[in-house]
Short mmCIF file of C-alpha atoms in Angstrom, two decimals:
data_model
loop_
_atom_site.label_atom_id
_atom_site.label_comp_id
_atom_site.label_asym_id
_atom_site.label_seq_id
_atom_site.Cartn_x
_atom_site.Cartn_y
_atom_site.Cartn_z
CA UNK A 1093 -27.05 -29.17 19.03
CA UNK A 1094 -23.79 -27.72 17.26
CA UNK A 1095 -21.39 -30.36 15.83
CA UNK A 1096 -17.76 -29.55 16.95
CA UNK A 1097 -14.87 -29.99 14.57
CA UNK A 1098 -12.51 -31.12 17.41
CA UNK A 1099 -9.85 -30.68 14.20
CA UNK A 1100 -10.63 -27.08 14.04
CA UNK A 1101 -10.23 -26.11 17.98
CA UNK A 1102 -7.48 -28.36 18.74
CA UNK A 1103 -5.34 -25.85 15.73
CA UNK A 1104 -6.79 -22.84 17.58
CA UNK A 1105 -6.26 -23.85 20.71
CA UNK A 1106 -2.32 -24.41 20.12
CA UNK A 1107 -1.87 -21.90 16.85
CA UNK A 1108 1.30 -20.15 17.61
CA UNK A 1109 3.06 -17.79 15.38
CA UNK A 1110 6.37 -18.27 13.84
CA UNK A 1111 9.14 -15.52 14.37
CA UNK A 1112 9.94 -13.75 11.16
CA UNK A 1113 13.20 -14.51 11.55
CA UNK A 1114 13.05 -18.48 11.82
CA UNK A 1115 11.37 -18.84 8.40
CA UNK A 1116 13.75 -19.98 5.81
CA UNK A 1117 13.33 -21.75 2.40
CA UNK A 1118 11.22 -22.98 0.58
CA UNK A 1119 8.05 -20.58 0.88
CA UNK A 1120 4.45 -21.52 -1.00
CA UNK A 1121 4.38 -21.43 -4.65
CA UNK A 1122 2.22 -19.04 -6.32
CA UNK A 1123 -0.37 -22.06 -7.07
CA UNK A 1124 0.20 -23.17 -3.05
CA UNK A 1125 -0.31 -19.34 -1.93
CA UNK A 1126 -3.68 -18.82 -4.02
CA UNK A 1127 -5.83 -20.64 -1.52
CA UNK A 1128 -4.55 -19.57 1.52
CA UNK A 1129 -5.42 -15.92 -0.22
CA UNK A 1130 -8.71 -17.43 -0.84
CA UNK A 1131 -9.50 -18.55 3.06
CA UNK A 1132 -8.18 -14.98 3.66
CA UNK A 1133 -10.65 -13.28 1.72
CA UNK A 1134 -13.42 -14.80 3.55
CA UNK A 1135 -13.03 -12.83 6.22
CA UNK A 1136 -16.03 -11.10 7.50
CA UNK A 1137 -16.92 -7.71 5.50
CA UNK A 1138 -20.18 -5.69 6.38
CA UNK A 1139 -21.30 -4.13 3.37
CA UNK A 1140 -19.61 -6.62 0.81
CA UNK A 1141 -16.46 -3.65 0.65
CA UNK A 1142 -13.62 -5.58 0.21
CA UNK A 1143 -11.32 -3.02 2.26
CA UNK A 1144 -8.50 -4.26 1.50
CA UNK A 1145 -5.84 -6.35 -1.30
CA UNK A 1146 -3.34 -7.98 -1.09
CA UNK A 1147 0.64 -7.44 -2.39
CA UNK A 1148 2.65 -10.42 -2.61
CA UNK A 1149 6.42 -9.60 -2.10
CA UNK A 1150 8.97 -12.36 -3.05
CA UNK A 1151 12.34 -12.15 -2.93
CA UNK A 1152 13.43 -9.19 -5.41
CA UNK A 1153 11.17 -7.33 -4.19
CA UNK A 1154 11.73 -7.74 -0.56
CA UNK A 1155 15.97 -6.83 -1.15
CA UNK A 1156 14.75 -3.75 -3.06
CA UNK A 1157 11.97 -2.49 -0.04
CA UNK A 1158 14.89 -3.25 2.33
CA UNK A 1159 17.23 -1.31 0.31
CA UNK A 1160 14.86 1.76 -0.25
CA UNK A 1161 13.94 2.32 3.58
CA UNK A 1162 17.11 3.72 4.11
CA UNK A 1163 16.49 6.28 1.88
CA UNK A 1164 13.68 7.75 3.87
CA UNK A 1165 13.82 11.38 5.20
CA UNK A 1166 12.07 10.06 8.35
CA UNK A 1167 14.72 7.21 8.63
CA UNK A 1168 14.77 5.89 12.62
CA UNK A 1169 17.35 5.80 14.64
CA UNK A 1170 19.63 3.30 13.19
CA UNK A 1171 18.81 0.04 15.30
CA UNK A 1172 15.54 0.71 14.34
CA UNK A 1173 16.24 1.77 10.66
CA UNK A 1174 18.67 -2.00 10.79
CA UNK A 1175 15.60 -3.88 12.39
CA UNK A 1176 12.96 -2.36 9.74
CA UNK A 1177 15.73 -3.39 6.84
CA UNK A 1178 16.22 -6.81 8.09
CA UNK A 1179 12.39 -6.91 8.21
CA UNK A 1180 12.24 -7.43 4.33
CA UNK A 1181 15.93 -8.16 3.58
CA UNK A 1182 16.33 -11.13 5.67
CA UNK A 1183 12.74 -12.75 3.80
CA UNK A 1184 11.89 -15.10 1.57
CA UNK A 1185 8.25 -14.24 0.85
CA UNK A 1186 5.44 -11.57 2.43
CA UNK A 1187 2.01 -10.51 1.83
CA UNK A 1188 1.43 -7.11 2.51
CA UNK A 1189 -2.39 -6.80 3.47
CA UNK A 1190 -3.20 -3.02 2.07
CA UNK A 1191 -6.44 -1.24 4.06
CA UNK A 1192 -8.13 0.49 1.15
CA UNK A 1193 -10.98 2.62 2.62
CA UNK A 1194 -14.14 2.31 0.66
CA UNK A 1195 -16.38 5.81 0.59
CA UNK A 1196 -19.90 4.30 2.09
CA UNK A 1197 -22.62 6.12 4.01
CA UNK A 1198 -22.87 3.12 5.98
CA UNK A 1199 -19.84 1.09 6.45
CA UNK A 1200 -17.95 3.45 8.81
CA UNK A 1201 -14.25 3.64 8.39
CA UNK A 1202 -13.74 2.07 11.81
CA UNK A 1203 -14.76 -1.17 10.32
CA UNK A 1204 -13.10 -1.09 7.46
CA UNK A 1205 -10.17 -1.48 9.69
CA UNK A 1206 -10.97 -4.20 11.80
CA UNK A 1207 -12.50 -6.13 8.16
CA UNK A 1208 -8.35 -5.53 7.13
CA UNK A 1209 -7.28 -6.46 10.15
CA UNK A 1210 -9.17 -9.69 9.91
CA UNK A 1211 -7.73 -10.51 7.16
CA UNK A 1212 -4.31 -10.21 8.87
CA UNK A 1213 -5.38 -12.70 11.16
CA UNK A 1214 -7.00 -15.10 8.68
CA UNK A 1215 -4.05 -15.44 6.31
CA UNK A 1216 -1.64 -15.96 9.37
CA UNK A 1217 -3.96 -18.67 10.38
CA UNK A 1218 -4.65 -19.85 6.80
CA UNK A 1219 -0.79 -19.95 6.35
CA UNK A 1220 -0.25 -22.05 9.49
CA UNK A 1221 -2.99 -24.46 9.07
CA UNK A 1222 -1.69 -25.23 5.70
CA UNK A 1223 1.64 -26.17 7.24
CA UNK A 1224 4.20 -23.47 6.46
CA UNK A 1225 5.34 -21.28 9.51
CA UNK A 1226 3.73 -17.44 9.33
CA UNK A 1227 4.04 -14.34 11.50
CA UNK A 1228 2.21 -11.05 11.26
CA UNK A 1229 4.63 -8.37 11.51
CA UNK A 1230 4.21 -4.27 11.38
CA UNK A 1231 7.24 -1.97 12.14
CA UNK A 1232 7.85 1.72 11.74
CA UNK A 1233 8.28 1.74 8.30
CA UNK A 1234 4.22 0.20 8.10
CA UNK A 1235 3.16 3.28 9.22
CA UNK A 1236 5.62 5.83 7.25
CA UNK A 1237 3.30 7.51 4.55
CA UNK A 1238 6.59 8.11 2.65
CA UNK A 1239 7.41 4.21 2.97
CA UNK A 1240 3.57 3.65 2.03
CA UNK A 1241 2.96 5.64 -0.82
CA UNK A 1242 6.84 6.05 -2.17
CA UNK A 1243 8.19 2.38 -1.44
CA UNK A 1244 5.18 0.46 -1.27
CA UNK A 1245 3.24 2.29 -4.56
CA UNK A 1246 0.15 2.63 -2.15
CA UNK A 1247 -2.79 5.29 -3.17
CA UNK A 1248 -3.01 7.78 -0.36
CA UNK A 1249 -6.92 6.04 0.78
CA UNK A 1250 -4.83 2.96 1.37
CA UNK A 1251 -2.52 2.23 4.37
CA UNK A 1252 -0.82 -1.47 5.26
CA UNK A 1253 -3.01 -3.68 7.47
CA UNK A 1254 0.41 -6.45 7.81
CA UNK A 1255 3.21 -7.73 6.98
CA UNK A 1256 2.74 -11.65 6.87
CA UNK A 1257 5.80 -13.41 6.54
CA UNK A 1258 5.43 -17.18 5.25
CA UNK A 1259 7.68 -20.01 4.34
CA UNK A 1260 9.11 -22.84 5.91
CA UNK A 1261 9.55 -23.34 9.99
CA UNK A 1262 12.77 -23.36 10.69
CA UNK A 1263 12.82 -24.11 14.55
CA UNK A 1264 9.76 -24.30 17.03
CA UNK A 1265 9.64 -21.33 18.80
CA UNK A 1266 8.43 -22.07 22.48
CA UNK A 1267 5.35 -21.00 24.39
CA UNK A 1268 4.55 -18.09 25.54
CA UNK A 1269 2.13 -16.64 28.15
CA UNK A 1270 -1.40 -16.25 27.06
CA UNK A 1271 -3.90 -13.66 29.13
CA UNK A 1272 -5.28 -14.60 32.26
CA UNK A 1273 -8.83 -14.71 31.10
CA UNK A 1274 -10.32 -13.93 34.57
CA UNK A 1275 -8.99 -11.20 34.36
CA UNK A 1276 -10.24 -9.64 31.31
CA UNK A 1277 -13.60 -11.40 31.31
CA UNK A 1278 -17.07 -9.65 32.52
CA UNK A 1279 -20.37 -12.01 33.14
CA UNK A 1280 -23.07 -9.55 32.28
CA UNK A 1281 -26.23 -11.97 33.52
CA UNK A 1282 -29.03 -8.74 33.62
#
């Protein structure tokens, strides 16, 4: 018989992310950050890989990213260009989980990206379970091989996974609906 860790499920049952835009001051230290990389990095990985890294973004650097996407030939429109600024200028701290595709004759790409995108989802919850508010966050700009590449310093192989924003909560944000799971759940039995 399994032992539950009641601890465990009662956090996943009522995780909730934080907005970006709630988290103020103070954010993890570089010593308080290290082991929520390290729960990260236990996501699952077939083929031992290690698809992705992570870039840790503090404060200069997140004025200087904001700065830079307006320099972008392929700037939005500019609510969306002032949304993707505030993004990074309006932060105190971010890791920037970076997809780096592996060549392997059996790992297929495909789950590479769902390996990065695990990770995306372990270091939010790592973040959270540790106490500091944390949202995962994408945008335009995530997407932008000029942002990617010229902003970000990433090798062409490698693309972002997320933006997790982490630091302290500044007001609870309230619940939200969750899927009706009748819905979307099939009973194979045969």
């Amino acid at each position: 018989m399994p032992t539950p860790r009641p601890d465990v499920l009662n956090f996943l049952a009522t995780r909730r992310s934080r907005p970006a835009k709630t988290l103020g001051l103070p954010v993890p230290s570089r010593a308080e950050l290290m082991p929520i990389l390290e729960m990260a990095a236990r996501t699952p990985d077939h083929g031992k890989l290690e698809p992705w890294r992570f870039l840790v973004l503090e404060r200069a650097a997140l004025t200087r990213i904001a700065d830079e996407i307006a320099e972008l030939d392929g700037a939005q429109d500019p609510e969306a260009l002032e949304k993707a600024q505030a993004q990074f200028r309006d932060a105190h701290l971010a890791v920037a989980v970076i997809e780096v595709q592996r060549p392997s004759p059996k790992i297929p790409a495909i789950e590479q990206t769902y390996s990065a995108g695990a990770v995306c989802l372990a270091l939010l919850n790592a973040a959270l379970a540790s106490g500091w508010g944390a949202n995962w966050l994408s945008g335009w700009a995530s997407h932008d091989r000029a942002f990617a590449e010229g902003v970000m310093g990433l090798a062409p192989h490698e693309r972002i996974a997320g933006l997790i924003h982490i630091g302290t909560e500044t007001s609870a944000p309230p619940e939200r609906p969750r899927p009706d799971l009748g819905a979307i759940t099939t009973w194979v039995e045969a």
